[in-house]
């Protein structure tokens, strides 16, 4: 059975892992080259002290080749690193392109479903209905105010007048003992009978006691 096809993300991780491994191997090779380079330098010095020019020439040629190999190793490592960076950049660009493609499809669907004329008609209808609602609310408030003024204002006004007159009556008759002056029902005390009673009591108080 065939294995599952790897996604782009998995392929990127595998490639990055391979590139890192290759760079590590190149670094190990350079370390070995540098060790060989030191050995050749020591052998060249030894041959030079012995006066062996032929050996010095052969060893010097080997040293030159090692240094070229080390240079090529550095160049290869640089190329590997550059490939990794470029691959990541390409993957990032691909992700951005996919995101832009998805956004474009979404915008296309929205534009296909949106009818500018119908939307404008809906907004106009909303404004008309909102204006009607405001007018209706204003009419209802005016009607309620009118009803309340006609039905309850006169009774409330009479109650306030009676209360004020009652308070005035209490203040004026506060010095008269035994006189009952109603506080909130002074309007009813305006009858001739109650005035007669109050007048009789006032006269009794003015008459000197025997």
mmCIF file of C-alpha atoms in Angstrom:
data_model
loop_
_atom_site.group_PDB
_atom_site.id
_atom_site.type_symbol
_atom_site.label_atom_id
_atom_site.label_comp_id
_atom_site.label_asym_id
_atom_site.label_seq_id
_atom_site.Cartn_x
_atom_site.Cartn_y
_atom_site.Cartn_z
ATOM 1 C CA UNK A 1 0.000 0.000 0.000
ATOM 2 C CA UNK A 2 1.173 3.483 -0.783
ATOM 3 C CA UNK A 3 1.704 5.893 2.049
ATOM 4 C CA UNK A 4 -0.300 9.041 2.408
ATOM 5 C CA UNK A 5 0.799 11.947 0.293
ATOM 6 C CA UNK A 6 2.728 14.468 2.333
ATOM 7 C CA UNK A 7 1.412 17.953 2.667
ATOM 8 C CA UNK A 8 3.416 20.996 1.665
ATOM 9 C CA UNK A 9 4.161 21.724 5.322
ATOM 10 C CA UNK A 10 5.530 18.223 5.846
ATOM 11 C CA UNK A 11 7.631 18.444 2.685
ATOM 12 C CA UNK A 12 9.036 21.762 3.873
ATOM 13 C CA UNK A 13 9.972 20.283 7.255
ATOM 14 C CA UNK A 14 11.650 17.293 5.595
ATOM 15 C CA UNK A 15 13.603 19.507 3.232
ATOM 16 C CA UNK A 16 14.707 21.812 6.035
ATOM 17 C CA UNK A 17 15.854 18.794 8.049
ATOM 18 C CA UNK A 18 17.874 17.448 5.101
ATOM 19 C CA UNK A 19 19.513 20.832 4.516
ATOM 20 C CA UNK A 20 20.517 21.151 8.164
ATOM 21 C CA UNK A 21 21.959 17.639 8.117
ATOM 22 C CA UNK A 22 23.948 18.451 4.973
ATOM 23 C CA UNK A 23 25.344 21.611 6.575
ATOM 24 C CA UNK A 24 26.372 19.674 9.682
ATOM 25 C CA UNK A 25 28.177 17.111 7.525
ATOM 26 C CA UNK A 26 29.948 19.879 5.612
ATOM 27 C CA UNK A 27 31.035 21.450 8.902
ATOM 28 C CA UNK A 28 32.461 18.118 10.088
ATOM 29 C CA UNK A 29 34.359 17.754 6.803
ATOM 30 C CA UNK A 30 35.853 21.222 7.203
ATOM 31 C CA UNK A 31 36.990 20.332 10.706
ATOM 32 C CA UNK A 32 38.819 17.286 9.315
ATOM 33 C CA UNK A 33 40.317 19.382 6.511
ATOM 34 C CA UNK A 34 41.613 21.913 9.023
ATOM 35 C CA UNK A 35 43.227 19.104 11.041
ATOM 36 C CA UNK A 36 44.896 17.757 7.878
ATOM 37 C CA UNK A 37 45.977 21.291 7.029
ATOM 38 C CA UNK A 38 47.784 21.653 10.361
ATOM 39 C CA UNK A 39 49.534 18.310 9.871
ATOM 40 C CA UNK A 40 50.725 19.301 6.402
ATOM 41 C CA UNK A 41 52.031 22.612 7.695
ATOM 42 C CA UNK A 42 54.043 20.779 10.363
ATOM 43 C CA UNK A 43 55.404 18.308 7.776
ATOM 44 C CA UNK A 44 56.339 21.140 5.422
ATOM 45 C CA UNK A 45 58.258 22.872 8.228
ATOM 46 C CA UNK A 46 59.977 19.587 9.074
ATOM 47 C CA UNK A 47 60.964 18.940 5.456
ATOM 48 C CA UNK A 48 62.193 22.506 5.123
ATOM 49 C CA UNK A 49 64.423 22.130 8.156
ATOM 50 C CA UNK A 50 65.809 18.948 6.608
ATOM 51 C CA UNK A 51 66.420 20.751 3.307
ATOM 52 C CA UNK A 52 64.139 18.385 1.368
ATOM 53 C CA UNK A 53 62.768 20.737 -1.308
ATOM 54 C CA UNK A 54 61.012 18.003 -3.252
ATOM 55 C CA UNK A 55 59.027 16.901 -0.195
ATOM 56 C CA UNK A 56 58.188 20.545 0.568
ATOM 57 C CA UNK A 57 56.818 21.022 -2.958
ATOM 58 C CA UNK A 58 54.649 17.898 -2.789
ATOM 59 C CA UNK A 59 53.301 18.787 0.665
ATOM 60 C CA UNK A 60 52.680 22.392 -0.376
ATOM 61 C CA UNK A 61 50.646 21.160 -3.366
ATOM 62 C CA UNK A 62 48.572 18.978 -1.026
ATOM 63 C CA UNK A 63 48.049 21.959 1.296
ATOM 64 C CA UNK A 64 46.826 24.103 -1.593
ATOM 65 C CA UNK A 65 44.349 21.404 -2.620
ATOM 66 C CA UNK A 66 43.062 21.093 0.975
ATOM 67 C CA UNK A 67 42.523 24.829 1.197
ATOM 68 C CA UNK A 68 40.659 24.815 -2.129
ATOM 69 C CA UNK A 69 38.517 21.967 -0.859
ATOM 70 C CA UNK A 70 37.773 23.918 2.337
ATOM 71 C CA UNK A 71 36.822 26.961 0.267
ATOM 72 C CA UNK A 72 34.499 24.848 -1.871
ATOM 73 C CA UNK A 73 32.988 23.443 1.337
ATOM 74 C CA UNK A 74 32.217 26.933 2.606
ATOM 75 C CA UNK A 75 30.711 27.832 -0.763
ATOM 76 C CA UNK A 76 28.566 24.700 -0.719
ATOM 77 C CA UNK A 77 27.350 25.427 2.814
ATOM 78 C CA UNK A 78 26.472 28.950 1.756
ATOM 79 C CA UNK A 79 24.519 27.569 -1.209
ATOM 80 C CA UNK A 80 22.668 25.100 1.010
ATOM 81 C CA UNK A 81 21.739 27.883 3.428
ATOM 82 C CA UNK A 82 20.610 30.073 0.533
ATOM 83 C CA UNK A 83 18.466 27.256 -0.862
ATOM 84 C CA UNK A 84 16.798 26.837 2.534
ATOM 85 C CA UNK A 85 16.095 30.573 2.778
ATOM 86 C CA UNK A 86 14.732 30.710 -0.770
ATOM 87 C CA UNK A 87 12.573 27.663 -0.191
ATOM 88 C CA UNK A 88 11.091 29.214 2.950
ATOM 89 C CA UNK A 89 10.483 32.471 1.092
ATOM 90 C CA UNK A 90 8.753 30.613 -1.749
ATOM 91 C CA UNK A 91 6.613 28.726 0.737
ATOM 92 C CA UNK A 92 5.686 31.971 2.477
ATOM 93 C CA UNK A 93 4.782 33.557 -0.868
ATOM 94 C CA UNK A 94 2.700 30.521 -1.743
ATOM 95 C CA UNK A 95 0.817 30.771 1.550
ATOM 96 C CA UNK A 96 0.171 34.469 0.950
ATOM 97 C CA UNK A 97 -1.029 33.699 -2.591
ATOM 98 C CA UNK A 98 -3.388 31.028 -1.256
ATOM 99 C CA UNK A 99 -4.700 33.428 1.371
ATOM 100 C CA UNK A 100 -5.260 36.096 -1.266
ATOM 101 C CA UNK A 101 -7.015 33.551 -3.472
ATOM 102 C CA UNK A 102 -9.324 32.538 -0.612
ATOM 103 C CA UNK A 103 -10.047 36.194 0.149
ATOM 104 C CA UNK A 104 -10.785 36.882 -3.507
ATOM 105 C CA UNK A 105 -13.246 33.970 -3.629
ATOM 106 C CA UNK A 106 -14.977 35.207 -0.476
ATOM 107 C CA UNK A 107 -15.230 38.735 -1.833
ATOM 108 C CA UNK A 108 -16.588 37.369 -5.108
ATOM 109 C CA UNK A 109 -19.313 35.436 -3.275
ATOM 110 C CA UNK A 110 -20.248 38.476 -1.201
ATOM 111 C CA UNK A 111 -20.378 40.700 -4.270
ATOM 112 C CA UNK A 112 -22.488 38.131 -6.085
ATOM 113 C CA UNK A 113 -25.013 38.025 -3.230
ATOM 114 C CA UNK A 114 -25.083 41.769 -2.661
ATOM 115 C CA UNK A 115 -27.474 43.809 -4.803
ATOM 116 C CA UNK A 116 -26.630 47.521 -4.459
ATOM 117 C CA UNK A 117 -30.052 48.658 -5.717
ATOM 118 C CA UNK A 118 -31.883 46.324 -3.371
ATOM 119 C CA UNK A 119 -29.692 47.448 -0.488
ATOM 120 C CA UNK A 120 -30.448 51.104 -1.264
ATOM 121 C CA UNK A 121 -34.191 50.337 -1.399
ATOM 122 C CA UNK A 122 -33.966 48.556 1.943
ATOM 123 C CA UNK A 123 -32.232 51.551 3.517
ATOM 124 C CA UNK A 124 -34.843 53.943 2.110
ATOM 125 C CA UNK A 125 -37.658 51.752 3.413
ATOM 126 C CA UNK A 126 -36.008 51.654 6.826
ATOM 127 C CA UNK A 127 -35.806 55.459 6.913
ATOM 128 C CA UNK A 128 -39.479 55.782 5.956
ATOM 129 C CA UNK A 129 -40.646 53.288 8.571
ATOM 130 C CA UNK A 130 -38.456 54.896 11.209
ATOM 131 C CA UNK A 131 -39.962 58.305 10.419
ATOM 132 C CA UNK A 132 -43.458 56.826 10.694
ATOM 133 C CA UNK A 133 -42.610 55.294 14.049
ATOM 134 C CA UNK A 134 -41.297 58.612 15.385
ATOM 135 C CA UNK A 135 -44.452 60.407 14.209
ATOM 136 C CA UNK A 136 -46.658 57.739 15.803
ATOM 137 C CA UNK A 137 -44.787 57.987 19.080
ATOM 138 C CA UNK A 138 -45.140 61.768 19.071
ATOM 139 C CA UNK A 139 -48.899 61.547 18.402
ATOM 140 C CA UNK A 140 -49.354 58.995 21.169
ATOM 141 C CA UNK A 141 -47.450 61.164 23.633
ATOM 142 C CA UNK A 142 -49.510 64.237 22.697
ATOM 143 C CA UNK A 143 -52.744 62.272 23.073
ATOM 144 C CA UNK A 144 -51.745 60.891 26.457
ATOM 145 C CA UNK A 145 -50.738 64.354 27.672
ATOM 146 C CA UNK A 146 -54.094 65.737 26.512
ATOM 147 C CA UNK A 147 -56.064 62.987 28.241
ATOM 148 C CA UNK A 148 -54.146 63.332 31.463
ATOM 149 C CA UNK A 149 -54.526 67.125 31.462
ATOM 150 C CA UNK A 150 -58.327 66.906 30.975
ATOM 151 C CA UNK A 151 -59.021 64.131 33.457
ATOM 152 C CA UNK A 152 -56.620 64.656 36.300
ATOM 153 C CA UNK A 153 -55.233 68.183 36.284
ATOM 154 C CA UNK A 154 -58.328 69.897 37.734
ATOM 155 C CA UNK A 155 -58.601 67.434 40.610
ATOM 156 C CA UNK A 156 -54.890 67.814 41.357
ATOM 157 C CA UNK A 157 -55.177 71.594 41.235
ATOM 158 C CA UNK A 158 -58.191 71.558 43.609
ATOM 159 C CA UNK A 159 -56.306 69.297 45.993
ATOM 160 C CA UNK A 160 -53.326 71.674 46.068
ATOM 161 C CA UNK A 161 -55.572 74.728 46.609
ATOM 162 C CA UNK A 162 -57.452 73.006 49.425
ATOM 163 C CA UNK A 163 -54.179 72.000 51.073
ATOM 164 C CA UNK A 164 -52.813 75.560 50.882
ATOM 165 C CA UNK A 165 -56.047 77.068 52.237
ATOM 166 C CA UNK A 166 -56.105 74.484 54.993
ATOM 167 C CA UNK A 167 -52.592 75.418 56.032
ATOM 168 C CA UNK A 168 -53.564 79.113 56.024
ATOM 169 C CA UNK A 169 -56.630 78.325 58.133
ATOM 170 C CA UNK A 170 -54.548 76.476 60.692
ATOM 171 C CA UNK A 171 -52.127 79.378 60.916
ATOM 172 C CA UNK A 172 -54.838 81.963 61.333
ATOM 173 C CA UNK A 173 -56.804 80.030 63.947
ATOM 174 C CA UNK A 174 -53.846 78.576 65.833
ATOM 175 C CA UNK A 175 -54.519 80.877 68.786
ATOM 176 C CA UNK A 176 -58.174 79.921 69.047
ATOM 177 C CA UNK A 177 -58.615 77.077 71.473
ATOM 178 C CA UNK A 178 -61.415 74.640 70.911
ATOM 179 C CA UNK A 179 -61.854 75.597 67.256
ATOM 180 C CA UNK A 180 -61.665 72.741 64.807
ATOM 181 C CA UNK A 181 -60.501 74.033 61.421
ATOM 182 C CA UNK A 182 -60.139 71.280 58.883
ATOM 183 C CA UNK A 183 -56.790 71.235 57.097
ATOM 184 C CA UNK A 184 -57.455 69.576 53.780
ATOM 185 C CA UNK A 185 -61.229 70.096 53.632
ATOM 186 C CA UNK A 186 -61.464 73.850 53.960
ATOM 187 C CA UNK A 187 -63.373 74.004 50.725
ATOM 188 C CA UNK A 188 -66.264 72.213 52.393
ATOM 189 C CA UNK A 189 -65.970 74.532 55.459
ATOM 190 C CA UNK A 190 -66.980 77.427 53.260
ATOM 191 C CA UNK A 191 -70.636 76.603 53.769
ATOM 192 C CA UNK A 192 -72.659 79.118 55.736
ATOM 193 C CA UNK A 193 -73.276 76.709 58.576
ATOM 194 C CA UNK A 194 -69.621 76.172 59.388
ATOM 195 C CA UNK A 195 -68.872 79.883 59.078
ATOM 196 C CA UNK A 196 -71.696 80.581 61.499
ATOM 197 C CA UNK A 197 -70.260 78.145 64.023
ATOM 198 C CA UNK A 198 -66.808 79.735 63.767
ATOM 199 C CA UNK A 199 -68.266 83.226 64.101
ATOM 200 C CA UNK A 200 -70.272 82.198 67.190
ATOM 201 C CA UNK A 201 -67.177 80.818 68.877
ATOM 202 C CA UNK A 202 -65.233 84.013 68.075
ATOM 203 C CA UNK A 203 -68.013 86.114 69.592
ATOM 204 C CA UNK A 204 -68.019 83.948 72.699
ATOM 205 C CA UNK A 205 -64.327 84.501 73.131
ATOM 206 C CA UNK A 206 -64.698 88.277 72.753
ATOM 207 C CA UNK A 207 -67.498 88.460 75.389
ATOM 208 C CA UNK A 208 -66.068 88.904 78.950
ATOM 209 C CA UNK A 209 -66.797 86.015 81.208
ATOM 210 C CA UNK A 210 -69.235 86.679 84.060
#
